[in-house]
PDB file of N, CA and C in Angstrom:
ATOM      1  N   ASP A   1       9.144-122.399  18.176  1.00  0.00           N
ATOM      2  CA  ASP A   1       9.715-122.617  16.858  1.00  0.00           C
ATOM      3  C   ASP A   1      10.430-123.957  16.758  1.00  0.00           C
ATOM      4  N   GLY A   2      10.024-124.906  17.588  1.00  0.00           N
ATOM      5  CA  GLY A   2      10.611-126.238  17.530  1.00  0.00           C
ATOM      6  C   GLY A   2      11.966-126.368  18.177  1.00  0.00           C
ATOM      7  N   LYS A   3      12.248-125.519  19.164  1.00  0.00           N
ATOM      8  CA  LYS A   3      13.533-125.601  19.858  1.00  0.00           C
ATOM      9  C   LYS A   3      13.309-125.618  21.365  1.00  0.00           C
ATOM     10  N   LEU A   4      14.227-126.279  22.052  1.00  0.00           N
ATOM     11  CA  LEU A   4      14.222-126.338  23.511  1.00  0.00           C
ATOM     12  C   LEU A   4      15.369-125.484  24.010  1.00  0.00           C
ATOM     13  N   CYS A   5      15.099-124.632  24.997  1.00  0.00           N
ATOM     14  CA  CYS A   5      16.135-123.773  25.573  1.00  0.00           C
ATOM     15  C   CYS A   5      16.314-124.146  27.043  1.00  0.00           C
ATOM     16  N   ILE A   6      17.541-124.493  27.397  1.00  0.00           N
ATOM     17  CA  ILE A   6      17.901-124.786  28.784  1.00  0.00           C
ATOM     18  C   ILE A   6      18.791-123.645  29.252  1.00  0.00           C
ATOM     19  N   SER A   7      18.399-122.976  30.324  1.00  0.00           N
ATOM     20  CA  SER A   7      19.158-121.834  30.838  1.00  0.00           C
ATOM     21  C   SER A   7      19.743-122.156  32.204  1.00  0.00           C
ATOM     22  N   LEU A   8      20.991-121.772  32.400  1.00  0.00           N
ATOM     23  CA  LEU A   8      21.690-121.931  33.675  1.00  0.00           C
ATOM     24  C   LEU A   8      22.298-120.582  34.033  1.00  0.00           C
ATOM     25  N   ALA A   9      22.144-120.169  35.273  1.00  0.00           N
ATOM     26  CA  ALA A   9      22.689-118.878  35.679  1.00  0.00           C
ATOM     27  C   ALA A   9      23.350-118.986  37.044  1.00  0.00           C
ATOM     28  N   ASP A  10      24.329-118.117  37.271  1.00  0.00           N
ATOM     29  CA  ASP A  10      24.916-118.006  38.600  1.00  0.00           C
ATOM     30  C   ASP A  10      25.022-116.533  38.963  1.00  0.00           C
ATOM     31  N   THR A  11      25.379-116.277  40.197  1.00  0.00           N
ATOM     32  CA  THR A  11      25.488-114.898  40.671  1.00  0.00           C
ATOM     33  C   THR A  11      26.912-114.576  41.111  1.00  0.00           C
ATOM     34  N   GLY A  12      27.879-115.267  40.512  1.00  0.00           N
ATOM     35  CA  GLY A  12      29.281-115.032  40.855  1.00  0.00           C
ATOM     36  C   GLY A  12      29.804-113.746  40.242  1.00  0.00           C
ATOM     37  N   ASP A  13      31.128-113.690  40.067  1.00  0.00           N
ATOM     38  CA  ASP A  13      31.777-112.488  39.540  1.00  0.00           C
ATOM     39  C   ASP A  13      31.446-112.232  38.073  1.00  0.00           C
ATOM     40  N   GLY A  14      30.996-113.239  37.363  1.00  0.00           N
ATOM     41  CA  GLY A  14      30.687-113.081  35.940  1.00  0.00           C
ATOM     42  C   GLY A  14      31.860-113.453  35.065  1.00  0.00           C
ATOM     43  N   ILE A  15      31.578-113.638  33.799  1.00  0.00           N
ATOM     44  CA  ILE A  15      32.592-114.038  32.824  1.00  0.00           C
ATOM     45  C   ILE A  15      33.235-112.775  32.247  1.00  0.00           C
ATOM     46  N   SER A  16      34.519-112.815  31.985  1.00  0.00           N
ATOM     47  CA  SER A  16      35.239-111.622  31.523  1.00  0.00           C
ATOM     48  C   SER A  16      34.979-111.339  30.046  1.00  0.00           C
ATOM     49  N   ASP A  17      35.179-110.082  29.665  1.00  0.00           N
ATOM     50  CA  ASP A  17      35.060-109.693  28.258  1.00  0.00           C
ATOM     51  C   ASP A  17      36.052-110.469  27.396  1.00  0.00           C
ATOM     52  N   ASP A  18      37.244-110.710  27.933  1.00  0.00           N
ATOM     53  CA  ASP A  18      38.271-111.447  27.202  1.00  0.00           C
ATOM     54  C   ASP A  18      37.788-112.854  26.853  1.00  0.00           C
ATOM     55  N   ILE A  19      37.207-113.537  27.807  1.00  0.00           N
ATOM     56  CA  ILE A  19      36.706-114.898  27.562  1.00  0.00           C
ATOM     57  C   ILE A  19      35.525-114.863  26.602  1.00  0.00           C
ATOM     58  N   LEU A  20      34.619-113.907  26.757  1.00  0.00           N
ATOM     59  CA  LEU A  20      33.491-113.782  25.826  1.00  0.00           C
ATOM     60  C   LEU A  20      33.984-113.544  24.404  1.00  0.00           C
ATOM     61  N   ASP A  21      35.015-112.722  24.235  1.00  0.00           N
ATOM     62  CA  ASP A  21      35.598-112.474  22.910  1.00  0.00           C
ATOM     63  C   ASP A  21      36.186-113.753  22.321  1.00  0.00           C
ATOM     64  N   LYS A  22      36.871-114.527  23.150  1.00  0.00           N
ATOM     65  CA  LYS A  22      37.466-115.783  22.679  1.00  0.00           C
ATOM     66  C   LYS A  22      36.388-116.793  22.281  1.00  0.00           C
ATOM     67  N   ILE A  23      35.298-116.831  23.038  1.00  0.00           N
ATOM     68  CA  ILE A  23      34.182-117.723  22.689  1.00  0.00           C
ATOM     69  C   ILE A  23      33.616-117.322  21.334  1.00  0.00           C
ATOM     70  N   ASP A  24      33.364-116.037  21.132  1.00  0.00           N
ATOM     71  CA  ASP A  24      32.843-115.559  19.851  1.00  0.00           C
ATOM     72  C   ASP A  24      33.798-115.877  18.701  1.00  0.00           C
ATOM     73  N   ARG A  25      35.090-115.661  18.930  1.00  0.00           N
ATOM     74  CA  ARG A  25      36.093-115.944  17.899  1.00  0.00           C
ATOM     75  C   ARG A  25      36.095-117.430  17.548  1.00  0.00           C
ATOM     76  N   PHE A  26      36.008-118.293  18.564  1.00  0.00           N
ATOM     77  CA  PHE A  26      35.987-119.730  18.312  1.00  0.00           C
ATOM     78  C   PHE A  26      34.742-120.132  17.525  1.00  0.00           C
ATOM     79  N   LYS A  27      33.588-119.578  17.907  1.00  0.00           N
ATOM     80  CA  LYS A  27      32.343-119.893  17.197  1.00  0.00           C
ATOM     81  C   LYS A  27      32.413-119.487  15.728  1.00  0.00           C
ATOM     82  N   LYS A  28      33.044-118.355  15.446  1.00  0.00           N
ATOM     83  CA  LYS A  28      33.122-117.860  14.069  1.00  0.00           C
ATOM     84  C   LYS A  28      34.150-118.593  13.230  1.00  0.00           C
ATOM     85  N   THR A  29      35.267-118.985  13.858  1.00  0.00           N
ATOM     86  CA  THR A  29      36.381-119.539  13.080  1.00  0.00           C
ATOM     87  C   THR A  29      36.580-121.040  13.256  1.00  0.00           C
ATOM     88  N   GLY A  30      36.168-121.581  14.398  1.00  0.00           N
ATOM     89  CA  GLY A  30      36.439-122.990  14.684  1.00  0.00           C
ATOM     90  C   GLY A  30      37.879-123.235  15.097  1.00  0.00           C
ATOM     91  N   VAL A  31      38.660-122.167  15.239  1.00  0.00           N
ATOM     92  CA  VAL A  31      40.064-122.276  15.630  1.00  0.00           C
ATOM     93  C   VAL A  31      40.150-122.178  17.152  1.00  0.00           C
ATOM     94  N   TYR A  32      40.822-123.175  17.761  1.00  0.00           N
ATOM     95  CA  TYR A  32      40.960-123.179  19.210  1.00  0.00           C
ATOM     96  C   TYR A  32      41.641-121.911  19.683  1.00  0.00           C
ATOM     97  N   GLN A  33      41.116-121.354  20.777  1.00  0.00           N
ATOM     98  CA  GLN A  33      41.609-120.099  21.318  1.00  0.00           C
ATOM     99  C   GLN A  33      42.425-120.348  22.579  1.00  0.00           C
ATOM    100  N   GLU A  34      43.664-119.908  22.557  1.00  0.00           N
ATOM    101  CA  GLU A  34      44.548-120.032  23.716  1.00  0.00           C
ATOM    102  C   GLU A  34      43.940-119.294  24.900  1.00  0.00           C
ATOM    103  N   GLY A  35      43.917-119.942  26.057  1.00  0.00           N
ATOM    104  CA  GLY A  35      43.415-119.319  27.262  1.00  0.00           C
ATOM    105  C   GLY A  35      41.916-119.453  27.475  1.00  0.00           C
ATOM    106  N   LEU A  36      41.227-120.056  26.513  1.00  0.00           N
ATOM    107  CA  LEU A  36      39.787-120.236  26.658  1.00  0.00           C
ATOM    108  C   LEU A  36      39.475-121.492  27.450  1.00  0.00           C
ATOM    109  N   GLY A  37      40.254-122.508  27.285  1.00  0.00           N
ATOM    110  CA  GLY A  37      39.983-123.771  27.955  1.00  0.00           C
ATOM    111  C   GLY A  37      39.275-124.724  27.011  1.00  0.00           C
ATOM    112  N   ILE A  38      39.630-125.965  27.109  1.00  0.00           N
ATOM    113  CA  ILE A  38      39.108-126.977  26.195  1.00  0.00           C
ATOM    114  C   ILE A  38      37.632-127.271  26.444  1.00  0.00           C
ATOM    115  N   GLY A  39      37.154-127.090  27.679  1.00  0.00           N
ATOM    116  CA  GLY A  39      35.777-127.454  28.017  1.00  0.00           C
ATOM    117  C   GLY A  39      34.725-126.703  27.233  1.00  0.00           C
ATOM    118  N   ILE A  40      34.847-125.385  27.142  1.00  0.00           N
ATOM    119  CA  ILE A  40      33.861-124.586  26.410  1.00  0.00           C
ATOM    120  C   ILE A  40      33.929-124.912  24.923  1.00  0.00           C
ATOM    121  N   GLN A  41      35.147-124.968  24.385  1.00  0.00           N
ATOM    122  CA  GLN A  41      35.312-125.237  22.963  1.00  0.00           C
ATOM    123  C   GLN A  41      34.789-126.620  22.604  1.00  0.00           C
ATOM    124  N   ASN A  42      35.095-127.600  23.432  1.00  0.00           N
ATOM    125  CA  ASN A  42      34.635-128.969  23.209  1.00  0.00           C
ATOM    126  C   ASN A  42      33.104-129.041  23.292  1.00  0.00           C
ATOM    127  N   SER A  43      32.515-128.334  24.238  1.00  0.00           N
ATOM    128  CA  SER A  43      31.053-128.323  24.387  1.00  0.00           C
ATOM    129  C   SER A  43      30.369-127.744  23.156  1.00  0.00           C
ATOM    130  N   ILE A  44      30.910-126.660  22.620  1.00  0.00           N
ATOM    131  CA  ILE A  44      30.350-126.043  21.423  1.00  0.00           C
ATOM    132  C   ILE A  44      30.421-127.016  20.243  1.00  0.00           C
ATOM    133  N   GLU A  45      31.570-127.657  20.055  1.00  0.00           N
ATOM    134  CA  GLU A  45      31.738-128.609  18.952  1.00  0.00           C
ATOM    135  C   GLU A  45      30.812-129.813  19.097  1.00  0.00           C
ATOM    136  N   ARG A  46      30.767-130.392  20.279  1.00  0.00           N
ATOM    137  CA  ARG A  46      29.945-131.590  20.495  1.00  0.00           C
ATOM    138  C   ARG A  46      28.452-131.296  20.350  1.00  0.00           C
ATOM    139  N   LEU A  47      28.034-130.132  20.806  1.00  0.00           N
ATOM    140  CA  LEU A  47      26.633-129.750  20.660  1.00  0.00           C
ATOM    141  C   LEU A  47      26.256-129.715  19.180  1.00  0.00           C
ATOM    142  N   LYS A  48      27.100-129.112  18.348  1.00  0.00           N
ATOM    143  CA  LYS A  48      26.850-129.051  16.906  1.00  0.00           C
ATOM    144  C   LYS A  48      26.861-130.452  16.289  1.00  0.00           C
ATOM    145  N   LEU A  49      27.810-131.287  16.705  1.00  0.00           N
ATOM    146  CA  LEU A  49      27.900-132.645  16.161  1.00  0.00           C
ATOM    147  C   LEU A  49      26.691-133.504  16.530  1.00  0.00           C
ATOM    148  N   LYS A  50      26.254-133.417  17.764  1.00  0.00           N
ATOM    149  CA  LYS A  50      25.182-134.282  18.252  1.00  0.00           C
ATOM    150  C   LYS A  50      23.784-133.743  17.997  1.00  0.00           C
ATOM    151  N   CYS A  51      23.638-132.423  17.985  1.00  0.00           N
ATOM    152  CA  CYS A  51      22.297-131.834  17.884  1.00  0.00           C
ATOM    153  C   CYS A  51      22.084-131.021  16.621  1.00  0.00           C
ATOM    154  N   GLY A  52      23.102-130.898  15.784  1.00  0.00           N
ATOM    155  CA  GLY A  52      22.946-130.216  14.515  1.00  0.00           C
ATOM    156  C   GLY A  52      23.383-128.759  14.536  1.00  0.00           C
ATOM    157  N   GLU A  53      23.482-128.215  13.349  1.00  0.00           N
ATOM    158  CA  GLU A  53      23.964-126.848  13.175  1.00  0.00           C
ATOM    159  C   GLU A  53      23.017-125.799  13.747  1.00  0.00           C
ATOM    160  N   SER A  54      21.740-126.139  13.900  1.00  0.00           N
ATOM    161  CA  SER A  54      20.796-125.152  14.444  1.00  0.00           C
ATOM    162  C   SER A  54      20.861-125.061  15.968  1.00  0.00           C
ATOM    163  N   SER A  55      21.657-125.930  16.594  1.00  0.00           N
ATOM    164  CA  SER A  55      21.828-125.856  18.045  1.00  0.00           C
ATOM    165  C   SER A  55      22.793-124.721  18.393  1.00  0.00           C
ATOM    166  N   GLU A  56      22.674-124.233  19.626  1.00  0.00           N
ATOM    167  CA  GLU A  56      23.529-123.114  20.053  1.00  0.00           C
ATOM    168  C   GLU A  56      23.913-123.248  21.515  1.00  0.00           C
ATOM    169  N   LEU A  57      25.100-122.777  21.835  1.00  0.00           N
ATOM    170  CA  LEU A  57      25.536-122.594  23.209  1.00  0.00           C
ATOM    171  C   LEU A  57      25.843-121.105  23.338  1.00  0.00           C
ATOM    172  N   ILE A  58      25.039-120.406  24.137  1.00  0.00           N
ATOM    173  CA  ILE A  58      25.178-118.960  24.283  1.00  0.00           C
ATOM    174  C   ILE A  58      25.612-118.662  25.716  1.00  0.00           C
ATOM    175  N   ILE A  59      26.713-117.940  25.852  1.00  0.00           N
ATOM    176  CA  ILE A  59      27.231-117.585  27.174  1.00  0.00           C
ATOM    177  C   ILE A  59      27.303-116.067  27.244  1.00  0.00           C
ATOM    178  N   SER A  60      26.733-115.502  28.306  1.00  0.00           N
ATOM    179  CA  SER A  60      26.730-114.046  28.456  1.00  0.00           C
ATOM    180  C   SER A  60      26.882-113.655  29.914  1.00  0.00           C
ATOM    181  N   ARG A  61      27.229-112.407  30.119  1.00  0.00           N
ATOM    182  CA  ARG A  61      27.341-111.860  31.465  1.00  0.00           C
ATOM    183  C   ARG A  61      26.003-111.234  31.824  1.00  0.00           C
ATOM    184  N   THR A  62      25.599-111.379  33.076  1.00  0.00           N
ATOM    185  CA  THR A  62      24.381-110.730  33.551  1.00  0.00           C
ATOM    186  C   THR A  62      24.783-109.596  34.472  1.00  0.00           C
ATOM    187  N   GLU A  63      23.968-108.580  34.513  1.00  0.00           N
ATOM    188  CA  GLU A  63      24.278-107.408  35.341  1.00  0.00           C
ATOM    189  C   GLU A  63      23.503-107.466  36.643  1.00  0.00           C
ATOM    190  N   PRO A  64      24.047-107.080  37.753  1.00  0.00           N
ATOM    191  CA  PRO A  64      25.349-106.447  37.893  1.00  0.00           C
ATOM    192  C   PRO A  64      26.495-107.454  37.955  1.00  0.00           C
ATOM    193  N   HIS A  65      26.202-108.729  38.116  1.00  0.00           N
ATOM    194  CA  HIS A  65      27.243-109.755  38.124  1.00  0.00           C
ATOM    195  C   HIS A  65      26.599-111.092  37.811  1.00  0.00           C
ATOM    196  N   GLY A  66      27.423-112.058  37.457  1.00  0.00           N
ATOM    197  CA  GLY A  66      26.917-113.385  37.158  1.00  0.00           C
ATOM    198  C   GLY A  66      27.086-113.741  35.690  1.00  0.00           C
ATOM    199  N   THR A  67      26.786-114.991  35.391  1.00  0.00           N
ATOM    200  CA  THR A  67      26.913-115.528  34.040  1.00  0.00           C
ATOM    201  C   THR A  67      25.650-116.303  33.704  1.00  0.00           C
ATOM    202  N   LEU A  68      25.224-116.213  32.445  1.00  0.00           N
ATOM    203  CA  LEU A  68      24.069-116.940  31.952  1.00  0.00           C
ATOM    204  C   LEU A  68      24.515-117.823  30.797  1.00  0.00           C
ATOM    205  N   VAL A  69      24.170-119.106  30.858  1.00  0.00           N
ATOM    206  CA  VAL A  69      24.475-120.051  29.791  1.00  0.00           C
ATOM    207  C   VAL A  69      23.153-120.589  29.262  1.00  0.00           C
ATOM    208  N   LYS A  70      22.981-120.502  27.945  1.00  0.00           N
ATOM    209  CA  LYS A  70      21.788-121.059  27.304  1.00  0.00           C
ATOM    210  C   LYS A  70      22.209-122.137  26.315  1.00  0.00           C
ATOM    211  N   ILE A  71      21.545-123.276  26.399  1.00  0.00           N
ATOM    212  CA  ILE A  71      21.747-124.370  25.457  1.00  0.00           C
ATOM    213  C   ILE A  71      20.450-124.484  24.671  1.00  0.00           C
ATOM    214  N   ILE A  72      20.538-124.312  23.370  1.00  0.00           N
ATOM    215  CA  ILE A  72      19.351-124.355  22.522  1.00  0.00           C
ATOM    216  C   ILE A  72      19.506-125.511  21.540  1.00  0.00           C
ATOM    217  N   ILE A  73      18.526-126.418  21.550  1.00  0.00           N
ATOM    218  CA  ILE A  73      18.569-127.590  20.670  1.00  0.00           C
ATOM    219  C   ILE A  73      17.233-127.758  19.955  1.00  0.00           C
ATOM    220  N   PRO A  74      17.272-128.309  18.738  1.00  0.00           N
ATOM    221  CA  PRO A  74      16.020-128.544  18.020  1.00  0.00           C
ATOM    222  C   PRO A  74      15.232-129.666  18.682  1.00  0.00           C
ATOM    223  N   VAL A  75      13.908-129.559  18.618  1.00  0.00           N
ATOM    224  CA  VAL A  75      13.023-130.587  19.157  1.00  0.00           C
ATOM    225  C   VAL A  75      12.470-131.390  17.994  1.00  0.00           C
ATOM    226  N   LEU A  76      12.616-132.687  18.075  1.00  0.00           N
ATOM    227  CA  LEU A  76      12.061-133.575  17.047  1.00  0.00           C
ATOM    228  C   LEU A  76      10.818-134.248  17.588  1.00  0.00           C
ATOM    229  N   ARG A  77       9.838-134.356  16.736  1.00  0.00           N
ATOM    230  CA  ARG A  77       8.612-135.051  17.098  1.00  0.00           C
ATOM    231  C   ARG A  77       8.465-136.265  16.205  1.00  0.00           C
ATOM    232  N   LYS A  78       7.744-137.241  16.667  1.00  0.00           N
ATOM    233  CA  LYS A  78       7.522-138.447  15.889  1.00  0.00           C
ATOM    234  C   LYS A  78       6.985-138.060  14.513  1.00  0.00           C
ATOM    235  N   GLY A  79       7.613-138.577  13.488  1.00  0.00           N
ATOM    236  CA  GLY A  79       7.189-138.293  12.128  1.00  0.00           C
ATOM    237  C   GLY A  79       7.924-137.144  11.466  1.00  0.00           C
ATOM    238  N   ASP A  80       8.745-136.395  12.237  1.00  0.00           N
ATOM    239  CA  ASP A  80       9.512-135.298  11.639  1.00  0.00           C
ATOM    240  C   ASP A  80      10.506-135.856  10.633  1.00  0.00           C
ATOM    241  N   ILE A  81      10.693-135.140   9.550  1.00  0.00           N
ATOM    242  CA  ILE A  81      11.711-135.488   8.572  1.00  0.00           C
ATOM    243  C   ILE A  81      13.005-134.822   9.012  1.00  0.00           C
ATOM    244  N   VAL A  82      14.056-135.615   9.146  1.00  0.00           N
ATOM    245  CA  VAL A  82      15.323-135.120   9.674  1.00  0.00           C
ATOM    246  C   VAL A  82      16.295-134.875   8.531  1.00  0.00           C
ATOM    247  N   ASP A  83      16.823-133.656   8.486  1.00  0.00           N
ATOM    248  CA  ASP A  83      17.884-133.306   7.560  1.00  0.00           C
ATOM    249  C   ASP A  83      19.195-133.694   8.241  1.00  0.00           C
ATOM    250  N   GLU A  84      20.055-134.446   7.544  1.00  0.00           N
ATOM    251  CA  GLU A  84      21.287-134.925   8.145  1.00  0.00           C
ATOM    252  C   GLU A  84      22.148-133.791   8.701  1.00  0.00           C
ATOM    253  N   GLY A  85      22.034-132.578   8.150  1.00  0.00           N
ATOM    254  CA  GLY A  85      22.798-131.446   8.655  1.00  0.00           C
ATOM    255  C   GLY A  85      22.229-130.877   9.930  1.00  0.00           C
ATOM    256  N   ASP A  86      20.995-131.250  10.263  1.00  0.00           N
ATOM    257  CA  ASP A  86      20.355-130.704  11.449  1.00  0.00           C
ATOM    258  C   ASP A  86      20.633-131.521  12.698  1.00  0.00           C
ATOM    259  N   ILE A  87      20.762-132.823  12.558  1.00  0.00           N
ATOM    260  CA  ILE A  87      20.954-133.679  13.728  1.00  0.00           C
ATOM    261  C   ILE A  87      22.131-134.606  13.481  1.00  0.00           C
ATOM    262  N   GLY A  88      23.092-134.600  14.414  1.00  0.00           N
ATOM    263  CA  GLY A  88      24.256-135.478  14.288  1.00  0.00           C
ATOM    264  C   GLY A  88      23.926-136.892  14.690  1.00  0.00           C
ATOM    265  N   GLY A  89      24.838-137.803  14.373  1.00  0.00           N
ATOM    266  CA  GLY A  89      24.594-139.209  14.673  1.00  0.00           C
ATOM    267  C   GLY A  89      25.196-139.643  15.965  1.00  0.00           C
TER     268      GLY A  89
END
């Protein structure tokens, strides 16, 4: 569907429900969440700014342990018409 998905996974202890809730809250509101850390919030904002609103940073826990991070960005091909809201400058 014209998107590139980059997946990263680890087999550590996994991400906590509390952090996942804060990530979801930040994505919905854009309000910085205490205890989440600037790195995740900054990454979400920069991805949207540089790759457009259709880009996504998805973080989830894998069972029985571990974390999965997916970065989804639109793919542009030569000749594509770019909507300014889709791709940042």
